[in-house]
N, CA and C of each residue as an Amber inpcrd file, in Angstrom:
protein
   540
   0.8320000  -1.1860000   0.0000000   0.0000000   0.0000000   0.0000000
   0.8770000   1.2500000   0.0000000   0.3510000   2.2990000  -0.6000000
   1.0580000   3.5680000  -0.6730000   0.7300000   4.3850000   0.5640000
   1.3460000   3.9830000   1.6760000   1.1930000   4.6810000   2.9410000
   2.3800000   4.3180000   3.8140000   2.5580000   5.0180000   4.8980000
   3.6260000   4.7120000   5.8360000   5.0030000   4.7270000   5.2030000
   5.7770000   3.6930000   5.4950000   7.1540000   3.6000000   5.0310000
   7.2270000   3.5430000   3.5030000   6.3450000   2.7690000   2.8870000
   6.3720000   2.6630000   1.4170000   6.1990000   4.0360000   0.7830000
   5.2590000   4.8010000   1.2630000   5.0370000   6.1430000   0.7140000
   6.2550000   7.0320000   0.9400000   6.8130000   6.9920000   2.1420000
   7.9790000   7.8210000   2.4550000   9.1630000   7.4880000   1.5520000
   9.3930000   6.2090000   1.2950000  10.5150000   5.7980000   0.4480000
  10.2840000   6.2260000  -1.0000000   9.0710000   6.0210000  -1.5060000
   8.7760000   6.4150000  -2.8930000   8.9100000   7.9240000  -3.0690000
   8.3750000   8.6960000  -2.1490000   8.4610000  10.1570000  -2.2320000
   9.9230000  10.6140000  -2.1330000  10.6920000  10.0280000  -1.2310000
  12.1060000  10.4010000  -1.0960000  12.8700000  10.1220000  -2.3880000
  12.5810000   9.0020000  -3.0170000  13.2490000   8.6660000  -4.2770000
  12.8030000   9.5960000  -5.3950000  11.5120000   9.7460000  -5.5300000
  10.9410000  10.4700000  -6.6650000  11.1180000  11.9830000  -6.5580000
  10.8230000  12.5320000  -5.4050000  10.7620000  13.9930000  -5.2540000
  11.9650000  14.6180000  -4.5570000  12.7250000  13.8060000  -3.8160000
  13.8220000  14.3810000  -3.0270000  15.2000000  13.9140000  -3.4870000
  15.2380000  13.2410000  -4.6310000  16.5190000  12.8720000  -5.2200000
  17.2960000  11.7860000  -4.5130000  16.6480000  11.0080000  -3.6880000
  17.3330000   9.9080000  -2.9870000  17.4460000   8.7160000  -3.9390000
  18.3330000   8.8540000  -4.9230000  18.4170000   7.8750000  -6.0070000
  18.8770000   6.4960000  -5.5500000  19.5670000   6.3910000  -4.4280000
  19.9770000   5.0750000  -3.9230000  18.7670000   4.2070000  -3.5860000
  17.6240000   4.8370000  -3.3750000  16.4070000   4.0800000  -3.0710000
  15.8510000   3.3610000  -4.2950000  16.4170000   3.6410000  -5.4750000
  15.9720000   2.9290000  -6.6800000  16.2110000   1.4300000  -6.5390000
  17.2320000   1.0510000  -5.7950000  17.5360000  -0.3840000  -5.6590000
  16.4270000  -1.1390000  -4.9170000  16.0470000  -0.7500000  -3.7030000
  14.9570000  -1.5020000  -3.0570000  13.6200000  -1.3310000  -3.7840000
  13.3850000  -0.1580000  -4.3480000  12.1410000   0.0450000  -5.1000000
  12.1420000  -0.7930000  -6.3760000  13.2790000  -0.8770000  -7.0340000
  13.4020000  -1.7020000  -8.2330000  13.2040000  -3.1810000  -7.9260000
  13.7050000  -3.6180000  -6.7580000  13.4810000  -5.0080000  -6.3510000
  11.9830000  -5.2720000  -6.1570000  11.3010000  -4.3250000  -5.5440000
   9.8460000  -4.4760000  -5.3530000   9.1270000  -4.4840000  -6.6990000
   9.5560000  -3.6310000  -7.6030000   8.9540000  -3.5970000  -8.9430000
   9.2180000  -4.9120000  -9.6700000  10.4050000  -5.4660000  -9.5210000
  10.7270000  -6.7580000 -10.1450000   9.7730000  -7.8460000  -9.6600000
   9.4940000  -7.8680000  -8.3620000   8.5490000  -8.8630000  -7.8300000
   7.1700000  -8.6890000  -8.4650000   6.7680000  -7.4560000  -8.6840000
   5.4760000  -7.1800000  -9.3080000   5.4650000  -7.6420000 -10.7680000
   6.5350000  -7.3540000 -11.5040000   6.6240000  -7.8070000 -12.9020000
   6.6200000  -9.3310000 -12.9540000   7.4010000  -9.9620000 -12.0870000
   7.4500000 -11.4290000 -12.0670000   6.0820000 -12.0250000 -11.7420000
   5.3140000 -11.3670000 -10.8900000   3.9570000 -11.8450000 -10.5740000
   3.0600000 -11.7650000 -11.8130000   3.1830000 -10.6930000 -12.5930000
   2.4080000 -10.5740000 -13.8360000   2.7840000 -11.7110000 -14.7800000
   4.0800000 -11.9560000 -14.9380000   4.5370000 -13.0080000 -15.8420000
   4.1240000 -14.3930000 -15.3540000   4.1540000 -14.6070000 -14.0390000
   3.7300000 -15.8960000 -13.4800000   2.2390000 -16.1160000 -13.7130000
   1.4410000 -15.0660000 -13.5540000   0.0030000 -15.1870000 -13.8050000
  -0.2610000 -15.4860000 -15.2730000   0.5060000 -14.8600000 -16.1490000
   0.3830000 -15.1060000 -17.5770000   0.7050000 -16.5620000 -17.8860000
   1.7810000 -17.0470000 -17.3010000   2.2020000 -18.4370000 -17.4990000
   1.1520000 -19.4090000 -16.9620000   0.6340000 -19.1210000 -15.7710000
  -0.3870000 -19.9960000 -15.1780000  -1.6420000 -20.0210000 -16.0480000
  -2.0010000 -18.8820000 -16.5950000  -3.1670000 -18.8140000 -17.4750000
  -2.9660000 -19.6220000 -18.7360000  -1.7580000 -19.5690000 -19.2970000
  -1.4640000 -20.3430000 -20.5110000  -1.5360000 -21.8370000 -20.2220000
  -0.9930000 -22.2450000 -19.0630000  -1.0630000 -23.6650000 -18.6990000
  -2.5050000 -24.0880000 -18.4740000  -3.2850000 -23.2060000 -17.8710000
  -4.6880000 -23.5140000 -17.6080000  -5.5060000 -23.6430000 -18.8810000
  -5.0060000 -23.0390000 -19.9530000  -5.6950000 -23.1130000 -21.2460000
  -5.1930000 -24.2860000 -22.0800000  -4.3730000 -25.1330000 -21.4790000
  -3.8880000 -26.3160000 -22.1850000  -2.6290000 -26.0930000 -22.9820000
  -1.9880000 -24.9400000 -22.8030000  -0.7490000 -24.6700000 -23.5280000
   0.3720000 -25.5600000 -23.0270000   1.2340000 -25.9880000 -23.9320000
   2.3070000 -26.8850000 -23.5470000   3.6390000 -26.1760000 -23.3570000
   3.7970000 -24.9900000 -23.9290000   5.0630000 -24.2890000 -23.7550000
   4.8440000 -23.0330000 -22.9330000   5.9240000 -22.4980000 -22.4280000
   5.8630000 -21.2990000 -21.6120000   5.2440000 -20.1570000 -22.4090000
   4.2840000 -19.4810000 -21.8050000   3.6590000 -18.3310000 -22.4660000
   4.6880000 -17.2410000 -22.7230000   5.6530000 -17.1060000 -21.8300000
   6.6900000 -16.1030000 -22.0100000   7.5900000 -16.5020000 -23.1680000
   8.0330000 -17.7450000 -23.2050000   8.9230000 -18.1990000 -24.2710000
   8.2430000 -18.1670000 -25.6290000   6.9640000 -18.4950000 -25.6750000
   6.2940000 -18.5820000 -26.9670000   6.0870000 -17.2260000 -27.6270000
   6.1990000 -16.1530000 -26.8740000   5.9690000 -14.8280000 -27.4410000
   7.2040000 -13.9320000 -27.3780000   8.3480000 -14.4980000 -27.1120000
   9.5730000 -13.7090000 -27.0460000   9.8190000 -13.1440000 -25.6640000
  10.8950000 -12.4090000 -25.5660000  11.3210000 -11.8450000 -24.2960000
  10.3390000 -10.7480000 -23.8670000   9.8430000 -10.8190000 -22.6420000
   8.9330000  -9.7650000 -22.1760000   9.6350000  -8.4050000 -22.1310000
   8.8580000  -7.3710000 -22.4180000   9.3650000  -6.0070000 -22.4330000
   8.7370000  -5.2410000 -21.2700000   9.5840000  -4.6570000 -20.4390000
   9.1280000  -3.8010000 -19.3420000   9.2090000  -2.3700000 -19.8500000
   8.0610000  -1.6940000 -19.8830000   7.9970000  -0.3120000 -20.3730000
   7.6200000   0.6030000 -19.2140000   8.5780000   1.4270000 -18.7570000
   8.2500000   2.3570000 -17.6770000   7.3540000   3.4960000 -18.1690000
   6.4390000   3.9210000 -17.3120000   5.6140000   5.0940000 -17.6060000
   6.5260000   6.3150000 -17.5310000   6.5170000   7.1420000 -18.5670000
   7.4480000   8.2790000 -18.5830000   6.9330000   9.4880000 -17.8130000
   7.8650000  10.2090000 -17.2630000   7.5820000  11.5530000 -16.7610000
   7.8790000  12.5070000 -17.9010000   7.3670000  13.7040000 -17.8170000
   7.6810000  14.6900000 -18.8480000   9.1550000  15.0720000 -18.7390000
   9.7060000  15.5660000 -19.8370000  11.1030000  16.0110000 -19.8360000
  11.3140000  17.1090000 -18.7970000  10.3370000  17.9860000 -18.6410000
  10.4600000  19.0740000 -17.6550000  10.5210000  18.5280000 -16.2370000
   9.7180000  17.5190000 -15.9370000   9.7180000  16.9200000 -14.5940000
  11.0470000  16.2110000 -14.3380000  11.5550000  15.5040000 -15.3360000
  12.8490000  14.8280000 -15.1850000  13.9450000  15.8630000 -14.9200000
  13.9290000  16.9640000 -15.6520000  14.9120000  18.0290000 -15.4070000
  14.7650000  18.5950000 -13.9920000  13.5370000  18.8460000 -13.5730000
  13.2890000  19.4160000 -12.2490000  13.7720000  18.4780000 -11.1480000
  13.4740000  17.1820000 -11.2780000  13.8720000  16.2050000 -10.2550000
  15.3460000  15.8350000 -10.3540000  15.8970000  15.9690000 -11.5470000
  17.2860000  15.5830000 -11.7460000  17.4750000  14.1230000 -12.0980000
  16.3750000  13.3860000 -12.2410000  16.4610000  11.9780000 -12.6390000
  15.0830000  11.4790000 -13.0390000  15.0920000  10.3500000 -13.7600000
  13.8690000   9.6830000 -14.1920000  13.5980000   8.5650000 -13.1870000
  12.7680000   8.8340000 -12.2080000  12.5540000   7.9070000 -11.0970000
  12.0250000   6.5560000 -11.5620000  11.0020000   6.5400000 -12.3810000
  10.4130000   5.2710000 -12.8220000  11.3660000   4.5230000 -13.7370000
  12.0400000   5.2260000 -14.6150000  13.0240000   4.5870000 -15.4880000
  14.1590000   3.9570000 -14.6940000  14.6010000   4.6500000 -13.6590000
  15.6740000   4.1240000 -12.7980000  15.2180000   2.8560000 -12.0790000
  13.9820000   2.8760000 -11.5490000  13.4440000   1.6740000 -10.8790000
  13.2950000   0.5270000 -11.8690000  12.8420000   0.8250000 -13.0820000
  12.6520000  -0.2220000 -14.0840000  13.9850000  -0.8570000 -14.4760000
  15.0470000  -0.0600000 -14.5400000  16.3680000  -0.6020000 -14.8670000
  16.8140000  -1.5960000 -13.7980000  16.6310000  -1.2210000 -12.5370000
  16.9710000  -2.1370000 -11.4390000  16.0820000  -3.3730000 -11.5060000
  14.8040000  -3.1800000 -11.7730000  13.8650000  -4.3020000 -11.8310000
  14.2860000  -5.3250000 -12.8700000  14.6840000  -4.8730000 -14.0480000
  15.0870000  -5.8080000 -15.1050000  16.3450000  -6.5670000 -14.6890000
  17.2880000  -5.9030000 -14.0310000  18.4750000  -6.6170000 -13.5270000
  18.0740000  -7.6830000 -12.5110000  17.1340000  -7.3610000 -11.6410000
  16.6580000  -8.3210000 -10.6360000  15.9120000  -9.4900000 -11.2930000
  15.1550000  -9.1900000 -12.3210000  14.4340000 -10.2400000 -13.0550000
  15.4370000 -11.1930000 -13.7030000  16.5040000 -10.6420000 -14.2810000
  17.5670000 -11.4860000 -14.8520000  18.1930000 -12.3560000 -13.7700000
  18.4330000 -11.7700000 -12.5900000  19.0300000 -12.5230000 -11.4850000
  18.1270000 -13.6810000 -11.0460000  16.8340000 -13.5430000 -11.2720000
  15.8760000 -14.6030000 -10.9410000  15.8000000 -15.6570000 -12.0480000
  16.5920000 -15.4730000 -13.0910000  16.6340000 -16.4550000 -14.1770000
  15.5990000 -16.2540000 -15.2630000  15.0090000 -15.0700000 -15.3190000
  13.9890000 -14.7770000 -16.3260000  14.5410000 -13.7010000 -17.2580000
  14.3970000 -13.9280000 -18.5430000  14.8270000 -12.9210000 -19.5190000
  13.7490000 -11.8520000 -19.6430000  14.1810000 -10.6070000 -19.6830000
  13.2920000  -9.4630000 -19.9010000  14.1620000  -8.2950000 -20.3330000
  13.5650000  -7.3420000 -21.0070000  14.2800000  -6.1290000 -21.4020000
  13.4420000  -4.9180000 -21.0250000  14.1400000  -3.8330000 -20.7650000
  13.4570000  -2.5580000 -20.5340000  13.5500000  -1.7560000 -21.8180000
  12.4300000  -1.2150000 -22.2390000  12.4060000  -0.3430000 -23.4070000
  11.6480000   0.9240000 -23.0220000  12.3010000   2.0610000 -23.2020000
  11.6470000   3.3540000 -22.9680000  10.8160000   3.6720000 -24.2000000
   9.6930000   2.9980000 -24.3250000   8.8880000   3.0510000 -25.5420000
   7.8700000   4.1820000 -25.5610000   7.6910000   4.8480000 -24.4410000
   6.6750000   5.9030000 -24.3620000   7.2990000   7.2450000 -24.0420000
   6.6200000   8.3020000 -24.4770000   6.9430000   9.6490000 -24.0050000
   5.6430000  10.4300000 -23.9320000   5.6780000  11.4600000 -23.1090000
   4.5000000  12.3250000 -23.0190000   4.4860000  13.2130000 -24.2400000
   3.3490000  13.2490000 -24.9100000   3.2400000  14.0540000 -26.1310000
   2.6900000  15.4430000 -25.8590000   2.1350000  15.6380000 -24.6630000
   1.5820000  16.9480000 -24.3040000   1.6570000  17.1220000 -22.7910000
   1.4090000  18.3320000 -22.3570000   1.4200000  18.6260000 -20.9220000
   0.2980000  17.8630000 -20.2210000   0.6200000  17.3320000 -19.0500000
  -0.3570000  16.6620000 -18.1900000  -0.3400000  17.3810000 -16.8540000
  -1.5180000  17.7430000 -16.3590000  -1.5970000  18.4080000 -15.0500000
  -1.2200000  17.4250000 -13.9530000  -0.7760000  17.9600000 -12.8210000
  -0.4720000  17.1210000 -11.6660000  -1.7200000  16.3220000 -11.3010000
  -1.5710000  15.0340000 -11.0920000  -2.7000000  14.1370000 -10.8340000
  -3.1850000  14.1890000  -9.3770000  -2.3470000  14.7010000  -8.4690000
  -2.6980000  14.7050000  -7.0470000  -4.0310000  15.4170000  -6.8210000
  -4.9020000  14.7600000  -6.1180000  -6.1860000  15.3390000  -5.7670000
  -7.2790000  15.1770000  -6.8090000  -6.9500000  14.6450000  -7.9910000
  -7.9650000  14.4610000  -9.0260000  -8.7340000  13.1600000  -8.8000000
  -9.9950000  13.1590000  -9.1650000 -10.8010000  11.9350000  -9.1110000
 -10.3430000  10.9900000 -10.2200000 -10.8060000   9.7570000 -10.1680000
 -10.4760000   8.7910000 -11.2090000 -10.9000000   9.2700000 -12.5850000
 -12.0930000   9.8250000 -12.6770000 -12.5980000  10.3350000 -13.9570000
 -11.7510000  11.5000000 -14.4440000 -11.4050000  12.4030000 -13.5470000
 -10.5750000  13.5580000 -13.9110000  -9.1710000  13.1150000 -14.3150000
  -8.6400000  12.0940000 -13.6450000  -7.3190000  11.5710000 -14.0200000
  -7.3520000  11.0100000 -15.4370000  -8.3940000  10.2500000 -15.7470000
  -8.5170000   9.6830000 -17.0970000  -8.5940000  10.7810000 -18.1510000
  -9.3900000  11.8120000 -17.8880000  -9.5220000  12.9230000 -18.8340000
  -8.1890000  13.6640000 -18.9790000  -7.4930000  13.8570000 -17.8780000
  -6.2090000  14.5490000 -17.8750000  -5.1750000  13.8070000 -18.7280000
  -5.2400000  12.4860000 -18.7070000  -4.2420000  11.6730000 -19.4040000
  -4.6360000  11.2590000 -20.8210000  -5.8790000  11.4670000 -21.2010000
  -6.3540000  11.0010000 -22.5170000  -5.4410000  11.5010000 -23.6340000
  -4.8580000  10.5730000 -24.3790000  -3.9880000  10.9140000 -25.4910000
  -2.6380000  11.4820000 -25.1050000  -2.2510000  11.3490000 -23.8390000
  -1.0250000  11.9890000 -23.3670000   0.2600000  11.2750000 -23.7760000
   0.1990000   9.9700000 -24.0450000   1.4080000   9.2180000 -24.3580000
   1.4820000   8.8600000 -25.8300000   2.7090000   8.8360000 -26.3360000
   2.9410000   8.3340000 -27.6890000   4.0800000   7.3280000 -27.6350000
   4.0260000   6.3830000 -28.5660000   5.0340000   5.3320000 -28.6370000
   6.1880000   5.8170000 -29.5050000   7.4160000   5.6490000 -29.0030000
   8.6020000   6.1450000 -29.7040000   9.6020000   5.0300000 -30.0380000
   9.2750000   3.7930000 -29.6920000  10.1220000   2.6360000 -30.0040000
   9.2400000   1.5200000 -30.5360000   9.7640000   0.6730000 -31.4210000
   8.9480000  -0.4190000 -31.9640000   8.5190000  -1.4040000 -30.8680000
   7.2190000  -1.6530000 -30.7950000   6.6850000  -2.5990000 -29.8030000
   5.6950000  -3.5820000 -30.4250000   5.4250000  -3.4460000 -31.7050000
   4.4350000  -4.3090000 -32.3600000   4.8240000  -5.7730000 -32.1770000
   3.8520000  -6.5590000 -31.7220000   4.0500000  -7.9830000 -31.5280000
   4.8050000  -8.3570000 -30.2690000   5.2150000  -7.3840000 -29.4780000
   5.9740000  -7.6570000 -28.2530000   5.0350000  -7.8060000 -27.0710000
   5.3720000  -8.6960000 -26.1590000   4.6260000  -8.8900000 -24.9160000
   5.1440000  -7.8630000 -23.9220000   4.2650000  -6.9550000 -23.4430000
   4.6710000  -5.7940000 -22.6580000   4.0220000  -5.7950000 -21.2780000
   4.8370000  -5.4330000 -20.2780000   4.3470000  -5.1290000 -18.9300000
   4.6510000  -3.6550000 -18.7030000   3.6250000  -2.8620000 -18.4160000
   3.7910000  -1.4350000 -18.1350000   4.1930000  -1.2930000 -16.6680000
   5.2140000  -0.4770000 -16.3950000   5.7350000  -0.3180000 -15.0360000
   5.5830000   1.1200000 -14.5550000   5.1580000   1.2630000 -13.3030000
   5.0350000   2.5860000 -12.6780000   5.3190000   2.4410000 -11.1910000
   5.4660000   3.5630000 -10.5050000   5.7440000   3.4860000  -9.0760000
   4.4900000   3.1910000  -8.2550000   3.4120000   3.9240000  -8.5200000
   2.1970000   3.8040000  -7.7220000   0.9840000   3.7630000  -8.6390000
   0.0280000   2.9210000  -8.3120000  -1.2680000   2.9460000  -9.0020000
  -2.2840000   3.5570000  -8.0380000  -3.0170000   4.5320000  -8.5400000
  -4.0550000   5.1810000  -7.7360000  -5.4210000   4.8070000  -8.3010000
  -5.7350000   5.3490000  -9.4560000  -7.0210000   5.0260000 -10.0910000
  -6.8500000   4.0230000 -11.2280000  -5.6270000   3.8500000 -11.6870000
  -5.3530000   3.0100000 -12.8450000  -5.3380000   3.7890000 -14.1480000
  -5.6180000   5.0790000 -14.0900000  -5.7060000   5.8900000 -15.3080000
  -4.3770000   5.9740000 -16.0530000  -3.2770000   6.1140000 -15.3370000
  -1.9710000   6.2230000 -15.9930000  -1.6200000   4.9090000 -16.6860000
  -1.7770000   3.7960000 -15.9820000  -1.4930000   2.4930000 -16.5880000
  -2.4040000   2.2530000 -17.7880000  -3.6700000   2.6330000 -17.6620000
  -4.6180000   2.4150000 -18.7610000  -4.2510000   3.2340000 -19.9950000
  -3.8620000   4.4780000 -19.8060000  -3.4830000   5.3150000 -20.9490000
  -2.1990000   4.8160000 -21.5910000  -1.2310000   4.3940000 -20.7740000
   0.0040000   3.8260000 -21.3270000  -0.3150000   2.5660000 -22.1260000
  -1.1580000   1.7010000 -21.5830000  -1.5380000   0.4650000 -22.2710000
  -2.2690000   0.7790000 -23.5760000  -3.1390000   1.7970000 -23.5630000
  -3.8650000   2.1750000 -24.7750000  -2.9040000   2.5660000 -25.8920000
  -1.9280000   3.4060000 -25.5510000  -0.9630000   3.8600000 -26.5540000
  -0.1340000   2.6930000 -27.0850000   0.3020000   1.8260000 -26.1960000
   1.1160000   0.6750000 -26.6160000   0.3160000  -0.2980000 -27.4790000
  -0.9320000  -0.5520000 -27.0980000  -1.7830000  -1.4440000 -27.9060000
  -2.0440000  -0.8400000 -29.2860000  -2.2240000   0.4690000 -29.3420000
  -2.4500000   1.1290000 -30.6320000  -1.2430000   0.9550000 -31.5460000
  -0.0640000   0.7650000 -30.9600000   1.1580000   0.5480000 -31.7410000
   1.4260000  -0.9370000 -31.9770000   0.4840000  -1.7950000 -31.5790000
   0.6030000  -3.2230000 -31.8520000   1.1860000  -4.0750000 -30.7550000
   1.4410000  -3.5040000 -29.5860000   1.9800000  -4.2850000 -28.4660000
   0.8910000  -5.1700000 -27.8670000   1.3180000  -6.2740000 -27.2870000
   0.4370000  -7.1520000 -26.5210000   0.6740000  -6.8270000 -25.0570000
  -0.0860000  -5.8740000 -24.5220000   0.0860000  -5.4600000 -23.1310000
  -0.5900000  -6.4980000 -22.2470000   0.2260000  -7.1700000 -21.4200000
  -0.2880000  -8.2690000 -20.5990000  -0.5450000  -7.8730000 -19.1610000
  -0.1250000  -6.6830000 -18.7650000  -0.3980000  -6.2500000 -17.4000000
   0.3780000  -5.0120000 -17.0300000   0.1070000  -4.5740000 -15.8190000
   0.8050000  -3.4410000 -15.2380000   1.4450000  -3.8770000 -13.9410000
   2.6040000  -3.3290000 -13.6460000   3.3400000  -3.6500000 -12.4310000
   3.6970000  -2.3530000 -11.7230000   3.4340000  -2.3060000 -10.4270000
   3.7770000  -1.1340000  -9.6340000   4.4170000  -1.5620000  -8.3230000
   5.0160000  -0.6000000  -7.6540000   5.6150000  -0.8370000  -6.3490000
   4.5440000  -0.7790000  -5.2670000   3.5750000   0.0920000  -5.4360000
   2.5580000   0.2900000  -4.3980000   1.2260000   0.7100000  -5.0390000
   0.1900000   0.6220000  -4.2270000  -1.1550000   1.0620000  -4.6410000
  -1.7250000   1.9290000  -3.5310000  -2.4030000   3.0030000  -3.9350000
  -3.0450000   3.8350000  -2.9210000  -4.2500000   3.0740000  -2.3790000
  -4.5610000   3.2900000  -1.1000000  -5.7480000   2.6320000  -0.5450000
  -7.0020000   3.0920000  -1.2810000  -7.8450000   2.1670000  -1.6000000
  -9.0970000   2.4640000  -2.3100000 -10.0730000   3.1110000  -1.3480000
 -10.6580000   4.2120000  -1.7620000 -11.6470000   4.9070000  -0.9230000
 -13.0150000   4.7450000  -1.5610000 -13.8720000   4.0540000  -0.9090000
 -15.2030000   3.7530000  -1.4640000 -16.2050000   4.7630000  -1.0360000
């Protein structure tokens, strides 16, 4: 959950330049990506598939959700990209092949999402991402630090699918508590 220590660590890494925290955050992101891939594999076996779902579709691609160039300049680093790089190294250490591809970029200004409702977040992000690297036919896991409403992951997945990617899931380090 995105509260307590998890929130403090993510904020320190993302907003306060504590880049050494990319390592533990990247390890957590790797566990999330591996869970997506394991679920994919279990689903393929449940459907009577005889070979690994991951192997049959090539090396999985981890695509970090991008921050705007201005935000990266302001923070002094690409927090999600840094975590994704660590995550892919950890995934390799677990014996699973995967690659990180910075396949997305923000094509227009996006307002700060803090305090927006789920509907407002979706509207804010509509059409915000564009694909800048070939992803057609690739099995993709979208990676981000925190999921709140799912709007960011959904918009990233929409852009990647429009470019021909097979988006199989989203992986995050934490999730905000759901308020009903």
